[in-house]
mmCIF file of C-alpha atoms in Angstrom:
data_model
loop_
_atom_site.group_PDB
_atom_site.id
_atom_site.type_symbol
_atom_site.label_atom_id
_atom_site.label_comp_id
_atom_site.label_asym_id
_atom_site.label_seq_id
_atom_site.Cartn_x
_atom_site.Cartn_y
_atom_site.Cartn_z
ATOM 1 C CA ASN A 107 20.702 -25.805 8.056
ATOM 2 C CA ALA A 108 17.298 -25.024 7.183
ATOM 3 C CA GLY A 109 17.194 -22.080 9.524
ATOM 4 C CA VAL A 110 13.394 -21.244 10.555
ATOM 5 C CA THR A 111 10.693 -22.876 8.500
ATOM 6 C CA GLN A 112 6.932 -22.061 8.595
ATOM 7 C CA THR A 113 4.071 -24.584 7.443
ATOM 8 C CA PRO A 114 1.948 -23.650 5.338
ATOM 9 C CA LYS A 115 3.068 -20.669 3.179
ATOM 10 C CA PHE A 116 -0.513 -19.807 2.634
ATOM 11 C CA ARG A 117 -3.877 -20.517 3.971
ATOM 12 C CA VAL A 118 -7.551 -19.485 3.363
ATOM 13 C CA LEU A 119 -10.033 -19.969 6.167
ATOM 14 C CA LYS A 120 -13.561 -19.485 6.608
ATOM 15 C CA THR A 121 -14.775 -17.635 9.703
ATOM 16 C CA GLY A 122 -14.968 -20.054 12.898
ATOM 17 C CA GLN A 123 -12.649 -22.635 11.278
ATOM 18 C CA SER A 124 -9.573 -23.723 13.248
ATOM 19 C CA MET A 125 -6.063 -24.105 12.165
ATOM 20 C CA THR A 126 -2.546 -24.433 13.580
ATOM 21 C CA LEU A 127 0.533 -23.172 12.097
ATOM 22 C CA LEU A 128 3.959 -24.780 12.597
ATOM 23 C CA CYS A 129 7.181 -23.069 13.207
ATOM 24 C CA ALA A 130 10.537 -25.220 13.267
ATOM 25 C CA GLN A 131 14.115 -24.279 13.727
ATOM 26 C CA ASP A 132 17.060 -26.412 13.601
ATOM 27 C CA MET A 133 19.540 -24.116 15.306
ATOM 28 C CA ASN A 134 18.944 -25.283 18.879
ATOM 29 C CA HIS A 135 17.662 -21.791 19.792
ATOM 30 C CA GLU A 136 16.157 -21.445 23.047
ATOM 31 C CA TYR A 137 13.763 -18.492 22.047
ATOM 32 C CA MET A 138 10.865 -18.501 19.764
ATOM 33 C CA TYR A 139 8.261 -16.012 18.752
ATOM 34 C CA TRP A 140 5.258 -15.533 16.767
ATOM 35 C CA TYR A 141 4.364 -12.141 15.360
ATOM 36 C CA ARG A 142 1.930 -10.943 12.963
ATOM 37 C CA GLN A 143 2.106 -8.146 10.398
ATOM 38 C CA ASP A 144 -0.634 -6.108 8.807
ATOM 39 C CA PRO A 145 -0.305 -3.320 6.279
ATOM 40 C CA GLY A 146 1.218 -0.209 7.277
ATOM 41 C CA MET A 147 2.148 -1.683 10.479
ATOM 42 C CA GLY A 148 5.354 -3.245 12.046
ATOM 43 C CA LEU A 149 5.409 -6.698 13.399
ATOM 44 C CA ARG A 150 3.396 -7.152 16.662
ATOM 45 C CA LEU A 151 4.349 -10.058 18.944
ATOM 46 C CA ILE A 152 1.465 -12.441 19.748
ATOM 47 C CA HIS A 153 3.257 -15.030 21.932
ATOM 48 C CA TYR A 154 6.812 -16.246 22.586
ATOM 49 C CA SER A 155 8.460 -18.979 24.605
ATOM 50 C CA VAL A 156 11.771 -18.946 26.193
ATOM 51 C CA GLY A 157 11.859 -22.696 26.468
ATOM 52 C CA GLU A 158 10.651 -26.104 25.985
ATOM 53 C CA GLY A 159 7.339 -26.347 27.779
ATOM 54 C CA THR A 160 7.175 -22.451 28.572
ATOM 55 C CA THR A 161 5.083 -19.802 26.689
ATOM 56 C CA ALA A 162 4.209 -16.164 27.524
ATOM 57 C CA LYS A 163 1.725 -13.648 26.228
ATOM 58 C CA GLY A 164 3.007 -10.754 23.941
ATOM 59 C CA GLU A 165 1.406 -7.638 22.753
ATOM 60 C CA VAL A 166 -1.770 -8.998 20.882
ATOM 61 C CA PRO A 167 -2.559 -12.452 22.199
ATOM 62 C CA ASP A 168 -6.109 -12.571 22.233
ATOM 63 C CA GLY A 169 -7.583 -15.285 19.822
ATOM 64 C CA TYR A 170 -4.443 -17.470 19.649
ATOM 65 C CA ASN A 171 -3.028 -20.108 21.509
ATOM 66 C CA VAL A 172 0.583 -21.629 21.370
ATOM 67 C CA SER A 173 2.517 -24.754 22.460
ATOM 68 C CA ARG A 174 6.178 -25.632 22.755
ATOM 69 C CA LEU A 175 6.306 -29.331 23.467
ATOM 70 C CA LYS A 176 9.540 -29.587 21.644
ATOM 71 C CA LYS A 177 12.520 -27.272 21.870
ATOM 72 C CA GLN A 178 12.559 -27.230 17.863
ATOM 73 C CA ASN A 179 8.795 -26.569 17.523
ATOM 74 C CA PHE A 180 6.469 -23.613 18.127
ATOM 75 C CA LEU A 181 2.978 -23.983 17.208
ATOM 76 C CA LEU A 182 0.422 -21.143 16.889
ATOM 77 C CA GLY A 183 -3.379 -21.971 16.785
ATOM 78 C CA LEU A 184 -6.425 -20.266 15.945
ATOM 79 C CA GLU A 185 -9.514 -21.920 17.790
ATOM 80 C CA SER A 186 -12.254 -19.996 16.034
ATOM 81 C CA ALA A 187 -10.814 -17.758 13.130
ATOM 82 C CA ALA A 188 -12.008 -14.277 12.393
ATOM 83 C CA PRO A 189 -11.455 -11.829 9.618
ATOM 84 C CA SER A 190 -9.464 -9.599 11.939
ATOM 85 C CA GLN A 191 -6.938 -12.424 11.987
ATOM 86 C CA THR A 192 -6.112 -12.126 8.532
ATOM 87 C CA SER A 193 -2.416 -11.204 8.296
ATOM 88 C CA VAL A 194 1.012 -12.442 7.392
ATOM 89 C CA TYR A 195 2.413 -14.432 10.397
ATOM 90 C CA PHE A 196 6.224 -14.540 11.021
ATOM 91 C CA CYS A 197 8.055 -16.933 13.270
ATOM 92 C CA ALA A 198 11.467 -15.987 14.709
ATOM 93 C CA SER A 199 13.881 -17.949 17.041
ATOM 94 C CA SER A 200 16.759 -16.346 18.826
ATOM 95 C CA PRO A 201 19.506 -17.798 21.210
ATOM 96 C CA PRO A 202 19.604 -16.798 25.018
ATOM 97 C CA ARG A 203 21.360 -13.668 25.507
ATOM 98 C CA THR A 204 25.153 -14.349 25.104
ATOM 99 C CA GLY A 205 26.341 -10.964 25.669
ATOM 100 C CA TRP A 206 27.195 -10.248 22.149
ATOM 101 C CA THR A 207 24.099 -10.934 20.097
ATOM 102 C CA ASP A 208 20.641 -10.418 20.481
ATOM 103 C CA THR A 209 19.267 -11.117 16.923
ATOM 104 C CA GLN A 210 16.231 -12.887 15.880
ATOM 105 C CA TYR A 211 16.101 -15.245 12.798
ATOM 106 C CA PHE A 212 12.815 -14.917 10.841
ATOM 107 C CA GLY A 213 10.967 -17.545 8.969
ATOM 108 C CA PRO A 214 9.437 -16.892 5.327
ATOM 109 C CA GLY A 215 6.051 -15.981 6.645
ATOM 110 C CA THR A 216 2.597 -17.651 6.449
ATOM 111 C CA ARG A 217 -0.060 -15.476 4.683
ATOM 112 C CA LEU A 218 -3.498 -16.130 6.251
ATOM 113 C CA THR A 219 -6.799 -14.991 4.740
ATOM 114 C CA VAL A 220 -9.991 -15.625 6.906
ATOM 115 C CA LEU A 221 -13.290 -15.053 4.804
ATOM 116 C CA GLU B 541 1.011 4.144 23.845
ATOM 117 C CA ASP B 542 3.626 2.812 21.239
ATOM 118 C CA LYS B 543 7.016 1.865 22.730
ATOM 119 C CA VAL B 544 8.877 2.116 19.403
ATOM 120 C CA VAL B 545 8.129 4.912 16.967
ATOM 121 C CA GLN B 546 9.706 5.391 13.551
ATOM 122 C CA SER B 547 10.007 8.500 11.314
ATOM 123 C CA PRO B 548 9.444 9.278 8.718
ATOM 124 C CA LEU B 549 7.015 6.680 7.643
ATOM 125 C CA SER B 550 8.009 6.938 4.077
ATOM 126 C CA LEU B 551 10.768 8.533 2.072
ATOM 127 C CA VAL B 552 11.497 8.746 -1.659
ATOM 128 C CA VAL B 553 14.857 9.716 -2.668
ATOM 129 C CA HIS B 554 17.221 9.526 -5.646
ATOM 130 C CA GLU B 555 20.334 7.157 -6.229
ATOM 131 C CA GLY B 556 23.257 8.549 -4.662
ATOM 132 C CA ASP B 557 21.530 10.337 -1.924
ATOM 133 C CA THR B 558 22.170 10.153 1.773
ATOM 134 C CA VAL B 559 19.021 9.208 4.100
ATOM 135 C CA THR B 560 18.767 9.116 7.840
ATOM 136 C CA LEU B 561 15.817 6.952 9.412
ATOM 137 C CA ASN B 562 14.674 7.632 12.909
ATOM 138 C CA CYS B 563 13.545 5.449 15.771
ATOM 139 C CA SER B 564 12.787 6.347 19.339
ATOM 140 C CA TYR B 565 11.859 4.069 22.209
ATOM 141 C CA GLU B 566 10.665 3.650 25.597
ATOM 142 C CA VAL B 567 13.241 3.251 28.181
ATOM 143 C CA THR B 568 11.559 0.647 30.795
ATOM 144 C CA ASN B 569 13.572 -2.571 31.023
ATOM 145 C CA PHE B 570 15.081 -1.555 27.767
ATOM 146 C CA ARG B 571 17.826 -4.047 26.693
ATOM 147 C CA SER B 572 18.658 -3.598 23.056
ATOM 148 C CA LEU B 573 17.690 -1.891 19.942
ATOM 149 C CA LEU B 574 17.592 -3.812 16.523
ATOM 150 C CA TRP B 575 17.484 -2.599 12.909
ATOM 151 C CA TYR B 576 16.057 -5.000 10.186
ATOM 152 C CA LYS B 577 15.521 -4.468 6.490
ATOM 153 C CA GLN B 578 12.198 -5.989 5.056
ATOM 154 C CA GLU B 579 11.865 -6.590 1.347
ATOM 155 C CA LYS B 580 9.288 -8.826 0.220
ATOM 156 C CA LYS B 581 9.342 -11.273 2.842
ATOM 157 C CA ALA B 582 10.890 -11.932 6.116
ATOM 158 C CA PRO B 583 13.039 -9.090 7.957
ATOM 159 C CA THR B 584 16.699 -9.709 7.659
ATOM 160 C CA PHE B 585 19.037 -8.372 10.376
ATOM 161 C CA LEU B 586 21.107 -5.527 10.152
ATOM 162 C CA PHE B 587 22.332 -4.086 13.406
ATOM 163 C CA MET B 588 21.985 -4.620 17.161
ATOM 164 C CA LEU B 589 22.873 -1.581 19.513
ATOM 165 C CA THR B 590 23.106 -1.700 23.109
ATOM 166 C CA SER B 591 25.692 0.899 23.974
ATOM 167 C CA SER B 592 25.152 4.772 23.592
ATOM 168 C CA GLY B 593 27.647 6.561 21.074
ATOM 169 C CA ILE B 594 29.027 3.364 19.574
ATOM 170 C CA GLU B 595 28.612 3.385 15.722
ATOM 171 C CA LYS B 596 27.993 0.174 13.891
ATOM 172 C CA LYS B 597 28.925 -0.055 10.383
ATOM 173 C CA SER B 598 28.233 -2.225 7.459
ATOM 174 C CA GLY B 599 29.274 -1.149 4.066
ATOM 175 C CA ARG B 600 27.133 2.152 3.226
ATOM 176 C CA LEU B 601 24.973 1.378 6.251
ATOM 177 C CA SER B 602 25.755 2.649 9.755
ATOM 178 C CA SER B 603 23.615 3.059 12.851
ATOM 179 C CA ILE B 604 24.099 4.633 16.514
ATOM 180 C CA LEU B 605 22.094 4.653 19.813
ATOM 181 C CA ASP B 606 21.596 7.436 22.070
ATOM 182 C CA LYS B 607 20.471 6.094 25.451
ATOM 183 C CA LYS B 608 19.981 9.658 26.926
ATOM 184 C CA GLU B 609 17.767 10.862 24.375
ATOM 185 C CA LEU B 610 16.147 7.442 23.774
ATOM 186 C CA PHE B 611 16.649 7.071 20.065
ATOM 187 C CA SER B 612 18.620 5.565 17.145
ATOM 188 C CA ILE B 613 19.318 6.604 13.654
ATOM 189 C CA LEU B 614 20.238 4.454 10.685
ATOM 190 C CA ASN B 615 22.083 5.983 7.838
ATOM 191 C CA ILE B 616 22.500 4.919 4.377
ATOM 192 C CA THR B 617 24.960 6.787 2.370
ATOM 193 C CA ALA B 618 25.180 6.726 -1.650
ATOM 194 C CA THR B 619 21.795 4.903 -1.890
ATOM 195 C CA GLN B 620 21.189 2.475 -4.751
ATOM 196 C CA THR B 621 17.645 1.040 -5.940
ATOM 197 C CA GLY B 622 18.481 -2.188 -4.042
ATOM 198 C CA ASP B 623 18.137 -0.247 -0.716
ATOM 199 C CA SER B 624 14.479 0.223 -1.472
ATOM 200 C CA ALA B 625 12.627 -1.630 1.384
ATOM 201 C CA VAL B 626 10.997 -1.215 4.730
ATOM 202 C CA TYR B 627 13.175 -0.622 7.419
ATOM 203 C CA LEU B 628 11.875 -1.911 11.030
ATOM 204 C CA CYS B 629 13.463 -0.875 14.287
ATOM 205 C CA ALA B 630 12.807 -2.907 17.434
ATOM 206 C CA GLY B 631 13.249 -2.568 20.959
ATOM 207 C CA ARG B 632 14.241 -5.572 22.984
ATOM 208 C CA TYR B 633 13.219 -5.797 26.689
ATOM 209 C CA ASN B 634 14.399 -7.408 29.814
ATOM 210 C CA ASN B 635 11.128 -9.427 29.782
ATOM 211 C CA ASN B 636 11.958 -10.746 26.189
ATOM 212 C CA ASP B 637 9.442 -8.612 24.843
ATOM 213 C CA MET B 638 9.974 -7.334 21.389
ATOM 214 C CA ARG B 639 8.236 -4.116 20.056
ATOM 215 C CA PHE B 640 8.692 -3.137 16.469
ATOM 216 C CA GLY B 641 7.950 0.243 14.948
ATOM 217 C CA ALA B 642 5.496 0.603 12.238
ATOM 218 C CA GLY B 643 8.557 0.856 9.843
ATOM 219 C CA THR B 644 10.041 3.339 7.323
ATOM 220 C CA ARG B 645 9.352 2.716 3.751
ATOM 221 C CA LEU B 646 12.203 3.895 1.731
ATOM 222 C CA THR B 647 12.017 4.155 -2.234
ATOM 223 C CA VAL B 648 15.357 4.947 -4.061
ATOM 224 C CA LYS B 649 14.612 6.034 -7.599
ATOM 225 C CA PRO B 650 17.086 5.949 -10.389
#
C-alpha cells in the first residue's frame, strides 16, 4: 500500500495562475481532508469530504475549491493564486468512526510558493 | 477564538529530562483528542483519547485526557535527541471538523 500520496511535491506559481493539487489514497478510506500549514502555526483545515461526491468547508476555505469524484482521490484547486496561499499543503484520510480509531493518515505534503 | 490551544509553544530540555506538553480544547461537539509528532514532513499519529482519566502509553510517551477541565497532557520521560520535533494536538468534533493547535516545538539537547 502506498498510503496517502500527493502530487506535486513542489510548485511555484505566479499570482493569478491556477493549479490543482491531487491527493490519492489506497486504503479505501471514506474521509479525506486538505490542510495548510504556515510557519509557527498548526494545521488549518481547508475543506474535507466524508464520501465520494460530497465536500464541506473547513476553517479556511476561501480561495480554494475541491472535488471528490472518486473515493480514492481528493483534488484541491486554486483558481487564482495569491501570495497569501504560499504554504505547505497536507492531505489526510481516515476511515469512518469505528468506535476504536479516529486517526488520520497524512500525505507527505506539497510545498507551494506563489510569487 | 482558537478551539485548541497548546502550551508551551517551545521547550528546550536536555537528554534524560521529563517533559509535559499541554493542550486545552473547546468542548462543543467534541469527539476525540489526538496527538501527533511532526519532524520534517507529515505528522505521524501518537495517541487518540476519547475517555477521561484513561492513560495511553507507548514506550516513554504517555497521554491522558481530562474532560472535566477540558485539557490533555503529553508526557515524555527520559527524553532523547530523537524526540526533538513539533508536537501537535488536535480536537476532532462531531461534524468531522478537525482543529489543530499551533504545536509545541521540543528541542532535546545532548
